[in-house]
XYZ file of C-alpha atoms in Angstrom:
309
model
C 65.022 30.482 42.233
C 67.719 31.035 40.039
C 67.479 27.813 37.404
C 71.466 27.019 36.077
C 71.454 24.480 33.010
C 73.846 23.392 31.894
C 75.970 22.599 28.373
C 79.264 21.557 26.369
C 81.368 24.292 26.014
C 83.981 23.483 22.715
C 87.352 23.744 22.789
C 90.208 23.813 20.792
C 94.303 24.418 21.216
C 97.685 23.405 18.832
C 99.459 20.783 20.009
C 103.709 20.673 18.166
C 101.359 22.466 14.946
C 97.845 19.901 15.515
C 94.732 21.150 16.666
C 93.732 19.395 19.492
C 90.003 19.381 20.368
C 87.419 18.743 23.375
C 84.568 19.812 25.358
C 83.453 20.589 29.158
C 80.057 21.080 31.368
C 79.421 24.730 31.359
C 76.939 26.260 34.363
C 74.270 28.945 32.578
C 71.978 31.259 34.004
C 70.535 35.003 34.076
C 71.443 37.124 37.046
C 69.241 39.243 38.738
C 70.402 42.526 36.494
C 69.095 39.929 33.734
C 72.805 39.227 32.415
C 73.380 35.663 30.708
C 76.461 34.519 32.906
C 78.148 31.055 32.215
C 80.870 29.090 33.981
C 82.891 26.501 33.298
C 82.608 23.816 35.061
C 86.177 21.824 33.947
C 84.577 18.608 34.270
C 83.035 15.828 31.881
C 81.398 13.917 34.312
C 77.744 14.951 34.318
C 77.307 13.672 37.358
C 79.717 16.112 38.951
C 77.928 18.787 36.951
C 75.362 18.671 37.753
C 76.258 18.658 42.184
C 78.425 22.435 40.851
C 75.383 23.307 39.523
C 73.462 22.515 42.168
C 75.313 24.643 44.387
C 75.292 27.652 42.674
C 71.562 27.338 42.293
C 71.582 26.586 46.238
C 74.440 29.578 46.632
C 71.434 32.115 43.968
C 68.805 31.104 46.160
C 70.192 32.206 48.990
C 71.169 35.522 47.377
C 74.573 35.702 47.820
C 75.233 37.127 44.226
C 76.844 35.091 41.155
C 79.921 35.928 42.039
C 80.035 34.141 45.644
C 79.018 30.661 44.745
C 80.612 28.343 46.970
C 80.598 24.946 47.157
C 80.696 23.310 50.408
C 83.796 20.529 51.017
C 82.932 17.203 51.684
C 85.451 15.158 53.854
C 87.827 13.032 50.798
C 90.762 10.736 51.944
C 94.140 11.513 50.100
C 94.059 7.981 48.729
C 90.526 9.108 46.922
C 92.293 12.403 46.079
C 94.274 10.765 43.978
C 91.506 8.791 42.526
C 89.984 11.283 41.742
C 92.470 13.333 39.996
C 93.593 10.322 38.211
C 90.223 9.945 36.772
C 90.162 13.728 35.920
C 93.168 13.849 34.232
C 92.226 10.921 31.493
C 89.079 13.258 30.759
C 91.304 16.506 30.152
C 94.902 15.105 29.700
C 95.536 17.282 26.943
C 94.908 20.451 29.339
C 95.798 18.961 32.688
C 99.326 17.713 33.599
C 99.915 14.798 34.692
C 101.767 14.121 38.060
C 102.620 11.730 39.470
C 101.831 10.243 42.866
C 105.110 9.919 44.523
C 104.842 13.125 46.151
C 101.492 13.159 47.051
C 102.395 10.056 48.577
C 105.714 11.148 50.101
C 103.590 14.289 51.614
C 100.966 12.265 53.426
C 103.389 9.039 54.562
C 105.590 12.023 56.512
C 101.754 14.147 58.095
C 100.463 10.578 59.595
C 104.059 9.810 60.609
C 103.664 13.334 62.423
C 99.985 13.254 62.919
C 98.347 9.355 62.972
C 94.772 11.023 62.674
C 95.526 13.402 59.741
C 93.591 11.752 56.554
C 91.141 14.055 54.826
C 92.289 16.276 52.139
C 90.661 19.443 54.655
C 93.365 18.687 57.088
C 96.190 20.002 55.552
C 97.406 23.523 55.895
C 100.036 25.696 54.859
C 102.068 25.142 58.149
C 102.070 21.440 57.578
C 103.658 21.750 53.901
C 105.950 24.676 55.537
C 106.841 22.001 58.368
C 106.979 19.121 55.084
C 110.041 21.466 53.908
C 111.724 22.133 57.135
C 111.549 18.655 57.920
C 114.014 18.128 55.336
C 112.212 14.833 54.162
C 112.953 15.060 50.276
C 115.732 17.551 48.699
C 114.663 20.827 47.013
C 114.409 19.795 43.826
C 112.147 17.379 44.501
C 110.771 19.063 47.326
C 109.780 21.477 44.357
C 108.581 18.540 42.109
C 106.552 17.236 44.911
C 104.361 20.238 46.568
C 103.630 21.438 42.673
C 102.383 18.028 41.861
C 100.114 17.985 45.532
C 99.515 22.000 44.260
C 97.448 20.235 41.074
C 95.583 17.361 42.429
C 93.798 19.878 45.215
C 93.521 22.241 42.217
C 91.346 18.981 40.220
C 89.614 18.951 43.606
C 88.704 22.050 43.324
C 87.637 22.159 39.435
C 85.106 19.469 40.816
C 83.535 20.892 43.143
C 84.720 19.354 45.665
C 86.684 21.407 47.758
C 86.364 24.666 48.915
C 88.993 27.204 50.354
C 92.916 27.972 49.909
C 95.453 25.762 48.129
C 97.369 25.048 51.401
C 100.164 23.599 48.606
C 100.451 27.238 46.711
C 103.710 27.748 48.551
C 107.120 29.798 47.144
C 109.215 27.470 45.490
C 112.945 26.437 47.603
C 115.718 27.792 45.887
C 118.420 25.390 44.365
C 122.003 25.390 45.238
C 123.821 25.697 42.250
C 127.541 24.214 42.343
C 130.067 25.202 40.264
C 131.345 22.314 38.017
C 135.001 21.435 37.939
C 135.192 19.343 34.622
C 138.412 17.856 33.896
C 140.834 18.686 31.504
C 142.101 16.372 28.375
C 144.831 14.993 30.496
C 142.926 14.348 33.212
C 140.699 12.168 31.715
C 143.380 10.413 29.627
C 145.007 9.656 33.350
C 141.863 8.807 34.499
C 140.649 6.170 31.635
C 144.843 4.589 32.009
C 144.748 4.745 35.851
C 141.418 2.885 36.347
C 143.006 0.407 33.659
C 146.212 -0.123 35.750
C 143.331 -1.247 38.254
C 142.109 -3.101 35.955
C 140.193 -4.036 32.948
C 137.002 -3.975 33.929
C 137.337 -1.091 35.627
C 138.456 0.429 32.858
C 136.468 -0.723 30.441
C 133.148 0.607 33.306
C 135.779 4.116 32.839
C 135.881 4.484 29.065
C 132.702 3.123 27.827
C 131.193 6.313 30.686
C 134.424 9.349 29.563
C 133.968 8.480 25.273
C 130.087 7.000 25.170
C 127.975 8.837 27.650
C 126.638 5.796 29.241
C 124.775 6.079 32.670
C 127.120 5.125 35.265
C 126.756 2.506 37.065
C 122.976 1.087 35.621
C 124.044 1.629 31.550
C 127.678 0.693 31.910
C 127.645 -2.546 33.486
C 124.554 -3.939 31.477
C 126.416 -3.449 27.742
C 126.656 -6.830 25.957
C 129.225 -7.341 23.086
C 126.314 -8.625 20.662
C 125.088 -4.405 21.562
C 128.080 -3.631 20.162
C 128.879 -2.894 16.585
C 132.687 -2.173 15.622
C 133.157 -0.165 12.097
C 133.998 -1.656 9.480
C 136.456 0.497 7.508
C 139.001 3.105 8.409
C 136.181 5.769 7.669
C 132.971 4.328 9.448
C 131.469 4.214 12.862
C 130.932 2.358 15.189
C 128.074 2.576 17.647
C 126.391 0.982 21.197
C 122.834 -0.097 20.336
C 121.170 -0.105 23.531
C 117.947 -1.468 23.604
C 114.695 -0.387 25.095
C 114.678 -4.119 26.950
C 116.759 -6.929 27.257
C 115.957 -10.000 29.442
C 114.592 -8.226 31.850
C 116.600 -4.686 31.948
C 115.561 -1.078 31.087
C 117.738 1.907 30.748
C 116.547 4.474 33.135
C 114.093 6.350 30.725
C 112.861 2.622 29.340
C 113.794 3.551 25.849
C 116.510 2.269 23.533
C 119.556 4.581 21.681
C 121.930 4.383 19.004
C 125.490 5.532 20.552
C 128.473 6.573 18.571
C 131.833 5.095 19.614
C 134.547 7.186 19.701
C 138.345 5.832 17.679
C 139.600 5.541 21.409
C 136.308 3.654 22.688
C 136.519 1.678 19.602
C 140.212 0.596 19.794
C 139.943 0.022 23.481
C 136.796 -2.778 22.705
C 138.389 -3.755 20.113
C 141.635 -5.163 22.449
C 139.274 -6.198 25.233
C 136.708 -7.921 22.553
C 138.179 -10.887 23.138
C 136.948 -11.820 26.887
C 134.840 -14.912 27.168
C 131.547 -13.060 28.852
C 128.604 -11.671 27.244
C 129.083 -8.398 29.360
C 131.474 -5.866 28.766
C 132.461 -5.161 31.951
C 132.146 -7.682 34.256
C 130.326 -10.948 35.235
C 127.147 -11.292 36.299
C 127.097 -12.253 40.310
C 126.529 -11.833 43.320
C 127.759 -8.498 45.118
C 129.094 -7.404 41.228
C 127.828 -4.073 41.828
C 130.321 -3.379 44.869
C 133.267 -2.824 43.074
C 132.025 0.119 40.909
C 129.729 2.353 43.267
C 130.586 5.205 41.485
C 128.697 8.484 41.976
C 128.462 11.628 40.482
C 129.916 10.241 37.027
C 126.610 10.899 34.170
C 126.932 14.554 33.802
C 130.979 14.643 33.487
C 130.843 11.710 30.657
C 129.048 13.222 29.036
C 130.312 17.040 28.692
C 133.751 14.732 28.759
C 132.121 12.660 25.460
C 132.587 15.953 23.368
C 136.961 16.281 23.497
C 137.127 13.008 22.873
């Protein structure tokens, strides 16, 4: 029988101008024709590498040829597959796209609702993935992201020698509908902010923080405190809103703080209302306080308009 030996192969690549280095196990053997063959096993786990090498030896002993070496797939539950993928990406994080569990969990939650007995990764076929798409369980953008993540998880199982066969999640992405945006004119923006102030001071400040600062609505707008606001000290100075990465349990969506310069109009409006007797600029923190401000779809518009003010 052909003897398959293990060896370490070093790798290096550039990431943002810095050279990263790592290694993986490879299998080496001599073909019946006398040629030296080397195959990357794409793992640092020696136990996994030994099992893959044994599988190659077995196939070579059957006379299947070096290009036909296959690994017999084992039954892997979908929860176990996710854990294997996490460990795999921990080893080769610089070379592998780490996918969140959201897409994997979404697909399997839907699949088991249709077929409760479906628990193993080997049970999935492309028909299941297409049915998941046709069921409209998630919208197009999320579907494309979810399925790409699922494909990465199954590919990791292939690389580890724990799955054989076609990856069922390798399907064509959905085309996303691109709606034409109808932006408000400068005059329309001014009337919008004016109408919001006529409704109430709080609604006016809500609109002004979104339009003139481009803050996320309603999350960031309703979280702004007066002590985050720094007014300009001179006529030529620029004020700003300092959004922290965390404040009393609240965090921005990207979990990072930032400094947002204040447009002169926003500085004037905030200065006129800074005497309001509360810690928050827009609304007091009382039960039901968010229901008044449930305005959707303003984030992109607010950011685009910010540069025209």
